[in-house]
Amino acid sequence: KGASIYVIKSAEPTEDYACVLELEDLDEKGNKRLLEVDWQLFEYIDLAYCLTLHKLQGSQAPNVIVLLERGRLLDRSWLYTAVTRAEDKVHIIGTEAAFRYGVNKKGAVDTRKTALAEMLKNV
């Protein structure tokens, strides 16, 4: 059976409930739906985490899923950083065209103009 994604609204356990989850969709009156998870159901819940590349930068994770979408942030340095965050597996999801775009687009680090080389000549 497919997995569902919920936001933990309350993690304060009670005698009857392990936690309260907020569902992404609304009920028929337009209100947010809440699911009270009893202790018996709680043992079947797996926690999952997602971080942006910006938040993960400098860290690693066992498995990394990279979602490629053409845009101003996608360049070869972003792609390199994304792929090298994986300790074990990396999954790249996107079109071949988006991947080629990212590989071929020079990043800010490639085009940055500084006087560093000139300053180092005098050291």
PDB file of C-alpha atoms in Angstrom:
ATOM      1  CA  LYS A   1       0.000   0.000   0.000  1.00  0.00           C
ATOM      2  CA  GLY A   2       1.255   3.509  -0.775  1.00  0.00           C
ATOM      3  CA  ALA A   3       2.550   5.768   1.935  1.00  0.00           C
ATOM      4  CA  SER A   4       0.874   8.969   3.066  1.00  0.00           C
ATOM      5  CA  ILE A   5       2.602  12.078   4.311  1.00  0.00           C
ATOM      6  CA  TYR A   6       1.342  13.995   7.328  1.00  0.00           C
ATOM      7  CA  VAL A   7       2.609  16.821   9.501  1.00  0.00           C
ATOM      8  CA  ILE A   8       2.930  16.134  13.224  1.00  0.00           C
ATOM      9  CA  LYS A   9       0.681  18.735  14.809  1.00  0.00           C
ATOM     10  CA  SER A  10       1.176  17.610  18.380  1.00  0.00           C
ATOM     11  CA  ALA A  11       3.721  15.187  19.770  1.00  0.00           C
ATOM     12  CA  GLU A  12       2.356  15.364  23.292  1.00  0.00           C
ATOM     13  CA  PRO A  13       1.386  11.781  24.105  1.00  0.00           C
ATOM     14  CA  THR A  14      -1.663  11.120  26.246  1.00  0.00           C
ATOM     15  CA  GLU A  15      -2.986   7.949  27.779  1.00  0.00           C
ATOM     16  CA  ASP A  16      -5.076   7.312  24.657  1.00  0.00           C
ATOM     17  CA  TYR A  17      -3.031   8.867  21.834  1.00  0.00           C
ATOM     18  CA  ALA A  18       0.636   8.779  20.848  1.00  0.00           C
ATOM     19  CA  CYS A  19       0.393  11.927  18.714  1.00  0.00           C
ATOM     20  CA  VAL A  20      -1.936  14.061  16.619  1.00  0.00           C
ATOM     21  CA  LEU A  21      -1.243  14.377  12.875  1.00  0.00           C
ATOM     22  CA  GLU A  22      -2.429  17.188  10.636  1.00  0.00           C
ATOM     23  CA  LEU A  23      -3.470  15.950   7.207  1.00  0.00           C
ATOM     24  CA  GLU A  24      -2.578  17.959   4.122  1.00  0.00           C
ATOM     25  CA  ASP A  25      -6.081  17.933   2.690  1.00  0.00           C
ATOM     26  CA  LEU A  26      -9.100  19.715   4.185  1.00  0.00           C
ATOM     27  CA  ASP A  27     -12.411  18.244   5.268  1.00  0.00           C
ATOM     28  CA  GLU A  28     -15.729  19.007   3.521  1.00  0.00           C
ATOM     29  CA  LYS A  29     -16.121  22.231   5.566  1.00  0.00           C
ATOM     30  CA  GLY A  30     -12.657  23.508   4.609  1.00  0.00           C
ATOM     31  CA  ASN A  31     -11.138  22.766   8.006  1.00  0.00           C
ATOM     32  CA  LYS A  32      -7.804  21.073   8.523  1.00  0.00           C
ATOM     33  CA  ARG A  33      -8.254  17.407   9.274  1.00  0.00           C
ATOM     34  CA  LEU A  34      -6.586  15.947  12.341  1.00  0.00           C
ATOM     35  CA  LEU A  35      -5.830  12.287  12.899  1.00  0.00           C
ATOM     36  CA  GLU A  36      -5.416  11.124  16.468  1.00  0.00           C
ATOM     37  CA  VAL A  37      -2.995   8.201  16.411  1.00  0.00           C
ATOM     38  CA  ASP A  38      -3.529   5.634  19.110  1.00  0.00           C
ATOM     39  CA  TRP A  39      -0.632   3.669  20.558  1.00  0.00           C
ATOM     40  CA  GLN A  40      -1.492   0.511  18.598  1.00  0.00           C
ATOM     41  CA  LEU A  41      -1.304   2.344  15.246  1.00  0.00           C
ATOM     42  CA  PHE A  42       1.772   4.329  16.274  1.00  0.00           C
ATOM     43  CA  GLU A  43       4.073   1.316  15.967  1.00  0.00           C
ATOM     44  CA  TYR A  44       3.374   1.249  12.203  1.00  0.00           C
ATOM     45  CA  ILE A  45       4.477   4.854  11.618  1.00  0.00           C
ATOM     46  CA  ASP A  46       7.940   5.588  10.216  1.00  0.00           C
ATOM     47  CA  LEU A  47       9.371   9.059  10.542  1.00  0.00           C
ATOM     48  CA  ALA A  48      10.873  10.637   7.433  1.00  0.00           C
ATOM     49  CA  TYR A  49      12.941  13.770   7.070  1.00  0.00           C
ATOM     50  CA  CYS A  50      13.684  16.136   4.233  1.00  0.00           C
ATOM     51  CA  LEU A  51      16.255  18.909   4.117  1.00  0.00           C
ATOM     52  CA  THR A  52      17.084  21.466   1.496  1.00  0.00           C
ATOM     53  CA  LEU A  53      20.566  21.319   0.021  1.00  0.00           C
ATOM     54  CA  HIS A  54      21.292  24.629   1.732  1.00  0.00           C
ATOM     55  CA  LYS A  55      20.507  23.104   5.154  1.00  0.00           C
ATOM     56  CA  LEU A  56      22.448  19.903   4.382  1.00  0.00           C
ATOM     57  CA  GLN A  57      25.547  21.676   3.057  1.00  0.00           C
ATOM     58  CA  GLY A  58      28.593  20.573   5.031  1.00  0.00           C
ATOM     59  CA  SER A  59      26.812  17.420   6.210  1.00  0.00           C
ATOM     60  CA  GLN A  60      26.080  14.036   4.719  1.00  0.00           C
ATOM     61  CA  ALA A  61      23.206  11.572   4.737  1.00  0.00           C
ATOM     62  CA  PRO A  62      23.142   7.838   3.980  1.00  0.00           C
ATOM     63  CA  ASN A  63      20.640   8.250   1.144  1.00  0.00           C
ATOM     64  CA  VAL A  64      20.058  11.421  -0.843  1.00  0.00           C
ATOM     65  CA  ILE A  65      17.290  12.127  -3.337  1.00  0.00           C
ATOM     66  CA  VAL A  66      18.089  15.000  -5.698  1.00  0.00           C
ATOM     67  CA  LEU A  67      15.140  16.581  -7.500  1.00  0.00           C
ATOM     68  CA  LEU A  68      16.327  18.337 -10.644  1.00  0.00           C
ATOM     69  CA  GLU A  69      14.391  21.206 -12.106  1.00  0.00           C
ATOM     70  CA  ARG A  70      15.760  23.764 -14.509  1.00  0.00           C
ATOM     71  CA  GLY A  71      16.049  27.091 -12.799  1.00  0.00           C
ATOM     72  CA  ARG A  72      18.488  29.723 -11.695  1.00  0.00           C
ATOM     73  CA  LEU A  73      19.808  27.642  -8.768  1.00  0.00           C
ATOM     74  CA  LEU A  74      20.688  24.601 -10.863  1.00  0.00           C
ATOM     75  CA  ASP A  75      24.310  24.721 -11.980  1.00  0.00           C
ATOM     76  CA  ARG A  76      27.318  22.402 -11.846  1.00  0.00           C
ATOM     77  CA  SER A  77      28.408  23.486  -8.352  1.00  0.00           C
ATOM     78  CA  TRP A  78      24.889  22.950  -6.947  1.00  0.00           C
ATOM     79  CA  LEU A  79      24.706  19.541  -8.626  1.00  0.00           C
ATOM     80  CA  TYR A  80      28.158  18.565  -7.327  1.00  0.00           C
ATOM     81  CA  THR A  81      27.223  19.605  -3.798  1.00  0.00           C
ATOM     82  CA  ALA A  82      23.940  17.671  -3.983  1.00  0.00           C
ATOM     83  CA  VAL A  83      25.528  14.458  -5.242  1.00  0.00           C
ATOM     84  CA  THR A  84      28.437  14.524  -2.788  1.00  0.00           C
ATOM     85  CA  ARG A  85      26.116  14.720   0.246  1.00  0.00           C
ATOM     86  CA  ALA A  86      25.314  10.993  -0.133  1.00  0.00           C
ATOM     87  CA  GLU A  87      27.281   8.539   1.996  1.00  0.00           C
ATOM     88  CA  ASP A  88      25.807   5.428   0.379  1.00  0.00           C
ATOM     89  CA  LYS A  89      23.222   6.096  -2.328  1.00  0.00           C
ATOM     90  CA  VAL A  90      22.129   9.047  -4.423  1.00  0.00           C
ATOM     91  CA  HIS A  91      18.955   9.072  -6.517  1.00  0.00           C
ATOM     92  CA  ILE A  92      18.652  11.764  -9.165  1.00  0.00           C
ATOM     93  CA  ILE A  93      15.076  12.464 -10.224  1.00  0.00           C
ATOM     94  CA  GLY A  94      14.465  14.673 -13.221  1.00  0.00           C
ATOM     95  CA  THR A  95      14.816  14.799 -16.959  1.00  0.00           C
ATOM     96  CA  GLU A  96      18.024  14.146 -18.827  1.00  0.00           C
ATOM     97  CA  ALA A  97      17.722  17.677 -20.210  1.00  0.00           C
ATOM     98  CA  ALA A  98      17.672  19.157 -16.684  1.00  0.00           C
ATOM     99  CA  PHE A  99      20.704  17.067 -15.720  1.00  0.00           C
ATOM    100  CA  ARG A 100      22.653  18.178 -18.808  1.00  0.00           C
ATOM    101  CA  TYR A 101      21.625  21.789 -18.126  1.00  0.00           C
ATOM    102  CA  GLY A 102      22.991  21.568 -14.574  1.00  0.00           C
ATOM    103  CA  VAL A 103      26.240  19.923 -15.634  1.00  0.00           C
ATOM    104  CA  ASN A 104      26.900  22.459 -18.387  1.00  0.00           C
ATOM    105  CA  LYS A 105      25.841  25.652 -16.587  1.00  0.00           C
ATOM    106  CA  LYS A 106      28.751  27.411 -14.927  1.00  0.00           C
ATOM    107  CA  GLY A 107      27.996  28.534 -11.418  1.00  0.00           C
ATOM    108  CA  ALA A 108      28.779  31.769  -9.652  1.00  0.00           C
ATOM    109  CA  VAL A 109      31.994  30.216  -8.363  1.00  0.00           C
ATOM    110  CA  ASP A 110      33.133  29.709 -11.987  1.00  0.00           C
ATOM    111  CA  THR A 111      32.389  33.278 -13.033  1.00  0.00           C
ATOM    112  CA  ARG A 112      33.192  35.234  -9.876  1.00  0.00           C
ATOM    113  CA  LYS A 113      35.558  38.135 -10.500  1.00  0.00           C
ATOM    114  CA  THR A 114      37.972  38.857  -7.674  1.00  0.00           C
ATOM    115  CA  ALA A 115      41.365  40.453  -7.260  1.00  0.00           C
ATOM    116  CA  LEU A 116      42.667  37.439  -5.314  1.00  0.00           C
ATOM    117  CA  ALA A 117      45.153  36.336  -8.006  1.00  0.00           C
ATOM    118  CA  GLU A 118      46.571  39.854  -8.215  1.00  0.00           C
ATOM    119  CA  MET A 119      46.860  40.124  -4.424  1.00  0.00           C
ATOM    120  CA  LEU A 120      48.625  36.744  -4.176  1.00  0.00           C
ATOM    121  CA  LYS A 121      51.347  37.917  -6.582  1.00  0.00           C
ATOM    122  CA  ASN A 122      52.544  40.320  -3.890  1.00  0.00           C
ATOM    123  CA  VAL A 123      52.707  37.706  -1.110  1.00  0.00           C
TER     124      VAL A 123
END
